[in-house]
Amino acid sequence: MDPIRAARQAKSGNQPGDPAKAAQALLVLIDSEHPPVRLFLGEDALGLVDQKLDGMRDEVAAWDALSRSTSFAS
């Protein structure tokens, strides 16, 4: 646990996001009539989500034919 603790302490206060802007974003979220299930704050968070979604799209495409092969014949 010591390496994890040390890494967190080193990052503390050095995050790329602006806490005041994050607070404002959360206020907008609270006032939203239809808030998202998930809200990713910051370029870094969106970058990670984009990478994950790209990987998922690639995997779905690679297995598309097999996935569709289980449908009843029309």
PDB file of C-alpha atoms in Angstrom:
ATOM      1  CA  MET A   1       0.000   0.000   0.000  1.00  0.00           C
ATOM      2  CA  ASP A   2       2.903   2.380   0.552  1.00  0.00           C
ATOM      3  CA  PRO A   3       3.606   2.889  -3.178  1.00  0.00           C
ATOM      4  CA  ILE A   4      -0.073   3.633  -3.829  1.00  0.00           C
ATOM      5  CA  ARG A   5      -0.215   6.038  -0.904  1.00  0.00           C
ATOM      6  CA  ALA A   6       2.951   7.789  -2.067  1.00  0.00           C
ATOM      7  CA  ALA A   7       1.603   8.146  -5.628  1.00  0.00           C
ATOM      8  CA  ARG A   8      -1.652   9.661  -4.361  1.00  0.00           C
ATOM      9  CA  GLN A   9       0.184  12.083  -2.105  1.00  0.00           C
ATOM     10  CA  ALA A  10       2.439  13.152  -4.982  1.00  0.00           C
ATOM     11  CA  LYS A  11      -0.601  13.886  -7.177  1.00  0.00           C
ATOM     12  CA  SER A  12      -2.552  15.673  -4.456  1.00  0.00           C
ATOM     13  CA  GLY A  13      -2.977  19.297  -5.376  1.00  0.00           C
ATOM     14  CA  ASN A  14      -1.501  18.723  -8.835  1.00  0.00           C
ATOM     15  CA  GLN A  15      -4.600  17.432 -10.613  1.00  0.00           C
ATOM     16  CA  PRO A  16      -5.181  18.909 -14.083  1.00  0.00           C
ATOM     17  CA  GLY A  17      -8.734  20.036 -13.330  1.00  0.00           C
ATOM     18  CA  ASP A  18      -9.932  23.271 -11.760  1.00  0.00           C
ATOM     19  CA  PRO A  19     -11.963  22.460  -8.604  1.00  0.00           C
ATOM     20  CA  ALA A  20     -13.976  25.684  -8.914  1.00  0.00           C
ATOM     21  CA  LYS A  21     -14.992  24.793 -12.468  1.00  0.00           C
ATOM     22  CA  ALA A  22     -15.878  21.267 -11.340  1.00  0.00           C
ATOM     23  CA  ALA A  23     -18.104  22.733  -8.617  1.00  0.00           C
ATOM     24  CA  GLN A  24     -19.850  24.939 -11.187  1.00  0.00           C
ATOM     25  CA  ALA A  25     -20.356  21.931 -13.456  1.00  0.00           C
ATOM     26  CA  LEU A  26     -21.944  20.018 -10.576  1.00  0.00           C
ATOM     27  CA  LEU A  27     -24.318  22.901  -9.913  1.00  0.00           C
ATOM     28  CA  VAL A  28     -25.381  22.802 -13.559  1.00  0.00           C
ATOM     29  CA  LEU A  29     -25.863  19.052 -13.213  1.00  0.00           C
ATOM     30  CA  ILE A  30     -28.024  19.468 -10.106  1.00  0.00           C
ATOM     31  CA  ASP A  31     -30.262  21.966 -11.888  1.00  0.00           C
ATOM     32  CA  SER A  32     -30.592  19.802 -14.986  1.00  0.00           C
ATOM     33  CA  GLU A  33     -34.019  18.362 -15.702  1.00  0.00           C
ATOM     34  CA  HIS A  34     -32.441  15.250 -17.264  1.00  0.00           C
ATOM     35  CA  PRO A  35     -28.957  14.789 -15.776  1.00  0.00           C
ATOM     36  CA  PRO A  36     -26.677  12.139 -17.269  1.00  0.00           C
ATOM     37  CA  VAL A  37     -26.153   8.852 -15.471  1.00  0.00           C
ATOM     38  CA  ARG A  38     -22.431   9.540 -15.655  1.00  0.00           C
ATOM     39  CA  LEU A  39     -20.610  12.841 -16.031  1.00  0.00           C
ATOM     40  CA  PHE A  40     -16.915  12.795 -16.831  1.00  0.00           C
ATOM     41  CA  LEU A  41     -15.165  15.980 -15.790  1.00  0.00           C
ATOM     42  CA  GLY A  42     -11.973  17.051 -17.514  1.00  0.00           C
ATOM     43  CA  GLU A  43     -10.024  16.320 -20.648  1.00  0.00           C
ATOM     44  CA  ASP A  44      -8.203  13.464 -18.940  1.00  0.00           C
ATOM     45  CA  ALA A  45     -11.425  11.701 -17.952  1.00  0.00           C
ATOM     46  CA  LEU A  46     -12.945  12.132 -21.409  1.00  0.00           C
ATOM     47  CA  GLY A  47      -9.764  10.816 -22.998  1.00  0.00           C
ATOM     48  CA  LEU A  48      -9.941   7.628 -20.934  1.00  0.00           C
ATOM     49  CA  VAL A  49     -13.619   7.171 -21.784  1.00  0.00           C
ATOM     50  CA  ASP A  50     -12.931   7.707 -25.494  1.00  0.00           C
ATOM     51  CA  GLN A  51     -10.187   5.055 -25.387  1.00  0.00           C
ATOM     52  CA  LYS A  52     -12.489   2.575 -23.666  1.00  0.00           C
ATOM     53  CA  LEU A  53     -15.350   3.205 -26.105  1.00  0.00           C
ATOM     54  CA  ASP A  54     -13.027   2.856 -29.107  1.00  0.00           C
ATOM     55  CA  GLY A  55     -11.841  -0.497 -27.763  1.00  0.00           C
ATOM     56  CA  MET A  56     -15.395  -1.648 -27.186  1.00  0.00           C
ATOM     57  CA  ARG A  57     -16.414  -0.600 -30.730  1.00  0.00           C
ATOM     58  CA  ASP A  58     -13.474  -2.531 -32.170  1.00  0.00           C
ATOM     59  CA  GLU A  59     -14.403  -5.630 -30.170  1.00  0.00           C
ATOM     60  CA  VAL A  60     -18.070  -5.449 -31.171  1.00  0.00           C
ATOM     61  CA  ALA A  61     -17.094  -5.063 -34.829  1.00  0.00           C
ATOM     62  CA  ALA A  62     -14.705  -8.016 -34.645  1.00  0.00           C
ATOM     63  CA  TRP A  63     -17.457 -10.284 -33.309  1.00  0.00           C
ATOM     64  CA  ASP A  64     -20.344  -8.800 -35.293  1.00  0.00           C
ATOM     65  CA  ALA A  65     -20.885 -11.801 -37.577  1.00  0.00           C
ATOM     66  CA  LEU A  66     -20.912 -14.298 -34.739  1.00  0.00           C
ATOM     67  CA  SER A  67     -23.243 -12.120 -32.685  1.00  0.00           C
ATOM     68  CA  ARG A  68     -25.707 -11.827 -35.556  1.00  0.00           C
ATOM     69  CA  SER A  69     -25.495 -15.541 -36.391  1.00  0.00           C
ATOM     70  CA  THR A  70     -27.689 -16.423 -33.409  1.00  0.00           C
ATOM     71  CA  SER A  71     -30.835 -14.776 -34.796  1.00  0.00           C
ATOM     72  CA  PHE A  72     -33.688 -16.805 -36.263  1.00  0.00           C
ATOM     73  CA  ALA A  73     -33.524 -17.056 -40.047  1.00  0.00           C
ATOM     74  CA  SER A  74     -35.856 -14.644 -41.780  1.00  0.00           C
TER      75      SER A  74
END
